[in-house]
Protein backbone atom coordinates (compact mmCIF):
# COMPACT_ATOMS: atom_id res chain seq x y z
CA UNK A 1 0.00 0.00 0.00
CA UNK A 2 1.23 3.49 -0.65
CA UNK A 3 0.34 6.89 0.68
CA UNK A 4 2.57 9.44 -1.03
CA UNK A 5 1.70 13.13 -1.27
CA UNK A 6 1.45 14.43 -4.82
CA UNK A 7 4.59 16.30 -5.76
CA UNK A 8 6.71 15.22 -2.80
CA UNK A 9 10.36 15.18 -3.81
CA UNK A 10 13.59 14.42 -2.01
CA UNK A 11 17.08 15.60 -2.80
CA UNK A 12 19.08 12.42 -3.49
CA UNK A 13 20.67 10.38 -6.25
CA UNK A 14 17.86 8.58 -8.09
CA UNK A 15 19.80 5.36 -8.72
CA UNK A 16 20.90 5.15 -5.10
CA UNK A 17 17.32 5.73 -3.94
CA UNK A 18 16.13 2.88 -6.12
CA UNK A 19 18.83 0.66 -4.62
CA UNK A 20 17.80 1.71 -1.11
CA UNK A 21 14.11 0.93 -1.69
CA UNK A 22 14.89 -2.40 -3.37
CA UNK A 23 16.87 -3.39 -0.25
CA UNK A 24 14.15 -2.31 2.19
CA UNK A 25 11.33 -3.92 0.22
CA UNK A 26 13.32 -7.16 -0.28
CA UNK A 27 13.90 -7.30 3.48
CA UNK A 28 10.17 -6.79 4.03
CA UNK A 29 9.31 -9.57 1.57
CA UNK A 30 11.76 -11.92 3.32
CA UNK A 31 10.23 -11.09 6.72
CA UNK A 32 6.70 -11.63 5.40
CA UNK A 33 7.66 -15.03 3.97
CA UNK A 34 8.80 -16.32 7.36
CA UNK A 35 5.79 -15.22 9.42
CA UNK A 36 2.51 -17.12 9.74
CA UNK A 37 -0.62 -14.96 9.38
CA UNK A 38 -3.51 -16.48 11.34
CA UNK A 39 -6.93 -14.95 11.87
CA UNK A 40 -7.23 -13.47 8.38
CA UNK A 41 -4.39 -10.95 8.74
CA UNK A 42 -2.72 -10.34 5.39
CA UNK A 43 1.00 -9.76 4.77
CA UNK A 44 1.44 -6.07 3.95
CA UNK A 45 4.04 -3.49 3.05
CA UNK A 46 3.19 0.19 3.43
CA UNK A 47 5.13 3.09 1.93
CA UNK A 48 4.21 6.53 3.19
CA UNK A 49 5.59 9.99 2.57
CA UNK A 50 5.18 13.25 4.42
CA UNK A 51 6.83 16.61 4.92
CA UNK A 52 7.09 18.29 8.30
CA UNK A 53 9.42 20.50 10.31
CA UNK A 54 11.66 21.20 7.31
CA UNK A 55 12.24 17.54 6.44
CA UNK A 56 10.83 15.03 3.98
CA UNK A 57 10.08 11.56 5.29
CA UNK A 58 9.63 8.28 3.48
CA UNK A 59 8.52 5.35 5.65
CA UNK A 60 8.63 1.67 4.71
CA UNK A 61 6.70 -0.60 7.11
CA UNK A 62 5.75 -4.26 7.03
CA UNK A 63 3.80 -6.50 9.35
CA UNK A 64 6.40 -9.24 9.13
CA UNK A 65 8.50 -10.95 11.76
CA UNK A 66 10.31 -7.83 13.01
CA UNK A 67 13.85 -7.64 14.36
CA UNK A 68 14.82 -9.00 17.78
CA UNK A 69 15.46 -6.03 20.10
CA UNK A 70 18.94 -7.32 21.02
CA UNK A 71 19.96 -7.13 17.34
CA UNK A 72 18.61 -3.68 16.42
CA UNK A 73 21.85 -1.85 17.25
CA UNK A 74 23.78 -4.13 14.84
CA UNK A 75 21.58 -4.02 11.74
CA UNK A 76 23.57 -1.29 9.96
CA UNK A 77 26.92 -3.07 10.53
CA UNK A 78 28.43 -4.51 7.34
CA UNK A 79 27.99 -8.30 7.10
CA UNK A 80 25.53 -8.50 10.00
CA UNK A 81 22.41 -10.46 9.06
CA UNK A 82 19.45 -12.02 10.82
CA UNK A 83 18.89 -14.31 7.83
CA UNK A 84 19.93 -17.95 7.59
CA UNK A 85 23.32 -18.82 6.11
CA UNK A 86 23.25 -18.39 2.34
CA UNK A 87 20.16 -16.16 2.35
CA UNK A 88 21.82 -12.78 2.79
CA UNK A 89 25.26 -11.21 2.99
CA UNK A 90 24.39 -8.55 5.55
CA UNK A 91 25.23 -5.62 3.29
CA UNK A 92 21.78 -4.26 2.42
CA UNK A 93 21.09 -2.13 5.49
CA UNK A 94 24.69 -0.93 5.77
CA UNK A 95 24.39 0.29 2.15
CA UNK A 96 21.05 1.94 2.99
CA UNK A 97 22.70 3.78 5.89
CA UNK A 98 25.54 4.91 3.59
CA UNK A 99 23.10 6.15 0.93
CA UNK A 100 21.19 8.16 3.54
CA UNK A 101 24.43 9.65 4.91
CA UNK A 102 25.53 10.59 1.38
CA UNK A 103 22.14 12.33 0.96
CA UNK A 104 22.61 14.26 4.23
CA UNK A 105 19.69 12.24 5.59
CA UNK A 106 19.04 9.78 8.38
CA UNK A 107 17.63 6.27 8.59
CA UNK A 108 15.98 4.92 11.72
CA UNK A 109 14.04 1.81 12.65
CA UNK A 110 11.12 0.92 14.90
CA UNK A 111 10.34 -2.75 15.29
CA UNK A 112 8.58 -5.24 17.47
CA UNK A 113 9.54 -8.90 17.15
CA UNK A 114 6.69 -10.87 15.63
CA UNK A 115 4.63 -7.77 14.78
CA UNK A 116 6.24 -5.19 12.48
CA UNK A 117 9.33 -3.40 11.21
CA UNK A 118 9.34 0.23 10.10
CA UNK A 119 12.22 2.16 8.53
CA UNK A 120 11.99 5.94 8.42
CA UNK A 121 14.11 7.84 5.91
CA UNK A 122 14.52 11.50 6.77
CA UNK A 123 15.74 13.81 4.01
CA UNK A 124 16.57 17.49 4.39
CA UNK A 125 14.15 19.93 2.82
CA UNK A 126 14.92 20.85 -0.78
CA UNK A 127 16.49 24.24 -1.19
mmCIF file of C-alpha atoms in Angstrom:
data_model
loop_
_atom_site.group_PDB
_atom_site.id
_atom_site.type_symbol
_atom_site.label_atom_id
_atom_site.label_comp_id
_atom_site.label_asym_id
_atom_site.label_seq_id
_atom_site.Cartn_x
_atom_site.Cartn_y
_atom_site.Cartn_z
ATOM 1 C CA UNK A 1 0.000 0.000 0.000
ATOM 2 C CA UNK A 2 1.226 3.492 -0.649
ATOM 3 C CA UNK A 3 0.343 6.894 0.677
ATOM 4 C CA UNK A 4 2.572 9.440 -1.026
ATOM 5 C CA UNK A 5 1.697 13.125 -1.267
ATOM 6 C CA UNK A 6 1.446 14.431 -4.820
ATOM 7 C CA UNK A 7 4.588 16.303 -5.758
ATOM 8 C CA UNK A 8 6.706 15.220 -2.798
ATOM 9 C CA UNK A 9 10.359 15.177 -3.806
ATOM 10 C CA UNK A 10 13.592 14.425 -2.006
ATOM 11 C CA UNK A 11 17.082 15.598 -2.800
ATOM 12 C CA UNK A 12 19.085 12.416 -3.489
ATOM 13 C CA UNK A 13 20.673 10.378 -6.247
ATOM 14 C CA UNK A 14 17.857 8.580 -8.091
ATOM 15 C CA UNK A 15 19.798 5.356 -8.722
ATOM 16 C CA UNK A 16 20.897 5.149 -5.095
ATOM 17 C CA UNK A 17 17.322 5.735 -3.936
ATOM 18 C CA UNK A 18 16.134 2.880 -6.122
ATOM 19 C CA UNK A 19 18.830 0.661 -4.623
ATOM 20 C CA UNK A 20 17.796 1.714 -1.108
ATOM 21 C CA UNK A 21 14.110 0.929 -1.693
ATOM 22 C CA UNK A 22 14.890 -2.396 -3.367
ATOM 23 C CA UNK A 23 16.870 -3.394 -0.253
ATOM 24 C CA UNK A 24 14.153 -2.311 2.189
ATOM 25 C CA UNK A 25 11.332 -3.919 0.215
ATOM 26 C CA UNK A 26 13.316 -7.157 -0.276
ATOM 27 C CA UNK A 27 13.900 -7.302 3.481
ATOM 28 C CA UNK A 28 10.170 -6.789 4.026
ATOM 29 C CA UNK A 29 9.312 -9.566 1.573
ATOM 30 C CA UNK A 30 11.755 -11.917 3.317
ATOM 31 C CA UNK A 31 10.227 -11.089 6.721
ATOM 32 C CA UNK A 32 6.702 -11.633 5.398
ATOM 33 C CA UNK A 33 7.659 -15.029 3.972
ATOM 34 C CA UNK A 34 8.804 -16.317 7.358
ATOM 35 C CA UNK A 35 5.789 -15.221 9.420
ATOM 36 C CA UNK A 36 2.512 -17.122 9.738
ATOM 37 C CA UNK A 37 -0.618 -14.961 9.378
ATOM 38 C CA UNK A 38 -3.507 -16.484 11.340
ATOM 39 C CA UNK A 39 -6.927 -14.951 11.873
ATOM 40 C CA UNK A 40 -7.230 -13.475 8.384
ATOM 41 C CA UNK A 41 -4.395 -10.953 8.741
ATOM 42 C CA UNK A 42 -2.717 -10.338 5.387
ATOM 43 C CA UNK A 43 0.999 -9.764 4.768
ATOM 44 C CA UNK A 44 1.442 -6.074 3.949
ATOM 45 C CA UNK A 45 4.044 -3.490 3.046
ATOM 46 C CA UNK A 46 3.192 0.194 3.433
ATOM 47 C CA UNK A 47 5.127 3.090 1.932
ATOM 48 C CA UNK A 48 4.213 6.532 3.190
ATOM 49 C CA UNK A 49 5.595 9.988 2.567
ATOM 50 C CA UNK A 50 5.181 13.250 4.422
ATOM 51 C CA UNK A 51 6.833 16.613 4.922
ATOM 52 C CA UNK A 52 7.086 18.288 8.298
ATOM 53 C CA UNK A 53 9.418 20.501 10.310
ATOM 54 C CA UNK A 54 11.657 21.196 7.306
ATOM 55 C CA UNK A 55 12.242 17.539 6.439
ATOM 56 C CA UNK A 56 10.828 15.029 3.976
ATOM 57 C CA UNK A 57 10.077 11.559 5.294
ATOM 58 C CA UNK A 58 9.627 8.279 3.481
ATOM 59 C CA UNK A 59 8.519 5.348 5.646
ATOM 60 C CA UNK A 60 8.627 1.667 4.707
ATOM 61 C CA UNK A 61 6.702 -0.596 7.109
ATOM 62 C CA UNK A 62 5.751 -4.256 7.028
ATOM 63 C CA UNK A 63 3.799 -6.504 9.350
ATOM 64 C CA UNK A 64 6.397 -9.243 9.132
ATOM 65 C CA UNK A 65 8.499 -10.947 11.756
ATOM 66 C CA UNK A 66 10.308 -7.831 13.011
ATOM 67 C CA UNK A 67 13.853 -7.638 14.360
ATOM 68 C CA UNK A 68 14.819 -8.999 17.776
ATOM 69 C CA UNK A 69 15.462 -6.034 20.099
ATOM 70 C CA UNK A 70 18.938 -7.316 21.019
ATOM 71 C CA UNK A 71 19.962 -7.133 17.342
ATOM 72 C CA UNK A 72 18.610 -3.683 16.417
ATOM 73 C CA UNK A 73 21.847 -1.854 17.248
ATOM 74 C CA UNK A 74 23.782 -4.133 14.841
ATOM 75 C CA UNK A 75 21.584 -4.024 11.737
ATOM 76 C CA UNK A 76 23.572 -1.294 9.956
ATOM 77 C CA UNK A 77 26.919 -3.067 10.529
ATOM 78 C CA UNK A 78 28.431 -4.508 7.342
ATOM 79 C CA UNK A 79 27.993 -8.299 7.095
ATOM 80 C CA UNK A 80 25.526 -8.499 9.997
ATOM 81 C CA UNK A 81 22.414 -10.457 9.062
ATOM 82 C CA UNK A 82 19.455 -12.022 10.817
ATOM 83 C CA UNK A 83 18.886 -14.311 7.835
ATOM 84 C CA UNK A 84 19.930 -17.949 7.587
ATOM 85 C CA UNK A 85 23.319 -18.823 6.110
ATOM 86 C CA UNK A 86 23.254 -18.393 2.341
ATOM 87 C CA UNK A 87 20.156 -16.155 2.355
ATOM 88 C CA UNK A 88 21.822 -12.782 2.793
ATOM 89 C CA UNK A 89 25.256 -11.210 2.986
ATOM 90 C CA UNK A 90 24.387 -8.555 5.549
ATOM 91 C CA UNK A 91 25.232 -5.623 3.294
ATOM 92 C CA UNK A 92 21.779 -4.264 2.417
ATOM 93 C CA UNK A 93 21.094 -2.127 5.485
ATOM 94 C CA UNK A 94 24.694 -0.929 5.765
ATOM 95 C CA UNK A 95 24.392 0.294 2.145
ATOM 96 C CA UNK A 96 21.050 1.937 2.986
ATOM 97 C CA UNK A 97 22.701 3.780 5.887
ATOM 98 C CA UNK A 98 25.536 4.913 3.595
ATOM 99 C CA UNK A 99 23.100 6.152 0.933
ATOM 100 C CA UNK A 100 21.195 8.163 3.539
ATOM 101 C CA UNK A 101 24.426 9.645 4.913
ATOM 102 C CA UNK A 102 25.528 10.593 1.380
ATOM 103 C CA UNK A 103 22.143 12.331 0.959
ATOM 104 C CA UNK A 104 22.610 14.259 4.228
ATOM 105 C CA UNK A 105 19.692 12.245 5.588
ATOM 106 C CA UNK A 106 19.043 9.778 8.376
ATOM 107 C CA UNK A 107 17.635 6.266 8.593
ATOM 108 C CA UNK A 108 15.981 4.920 11.720
ATOM 109 C CA UNK A 109 14.041 1.808 12.647
ATOM 110 C CA UNK A 110 11.123 0.918 14.898
ATOM 111 C CA UNK A 111 10.335 -2.747 15.289
ATOM 112 C CA UNK A 112 8.576 -5.243 17.472
ATOM 113 C CA UNK A 113 9.536 -8.901 17.153
ATOM 114 C CA UNK A 114 6.690 -10.866 15.627
ATOM 115 C CA UNK A 115 4.631 -7.773 14.776
ATOM 116 C CA UNK A 116 6.242 -5.194 12.480
ATOM 117 C CA UNK A 117 9.326 -3.397 11.212
ATOM 118 C CA UNK A 118 9.344 0.234 10.095
ATOM 119 C CA UNK A 119 12.217 2.159 8.534
ATOM 120 C CA UNK A 120 11.990 5.944 8.418
ATOM 121 C CA UNK A 121 14.111 7.837 5.909
ATOM 122 C CA UNK A 122 14.521 11.504 6.766
ATOM 123 C CA UNK A 123 15.738 13.815 4.007
ATOM 124 C CA UNK A 124 16.567 17.495 4.392
ATOM 125 C CA UNK A 125 14.150 19.929 2.818
ATOM 126 C CA UNK A 126 14.925 20.845 -0.783
ATOM 127 C CA UNK A 127 16.489 24.240 -1.188
#
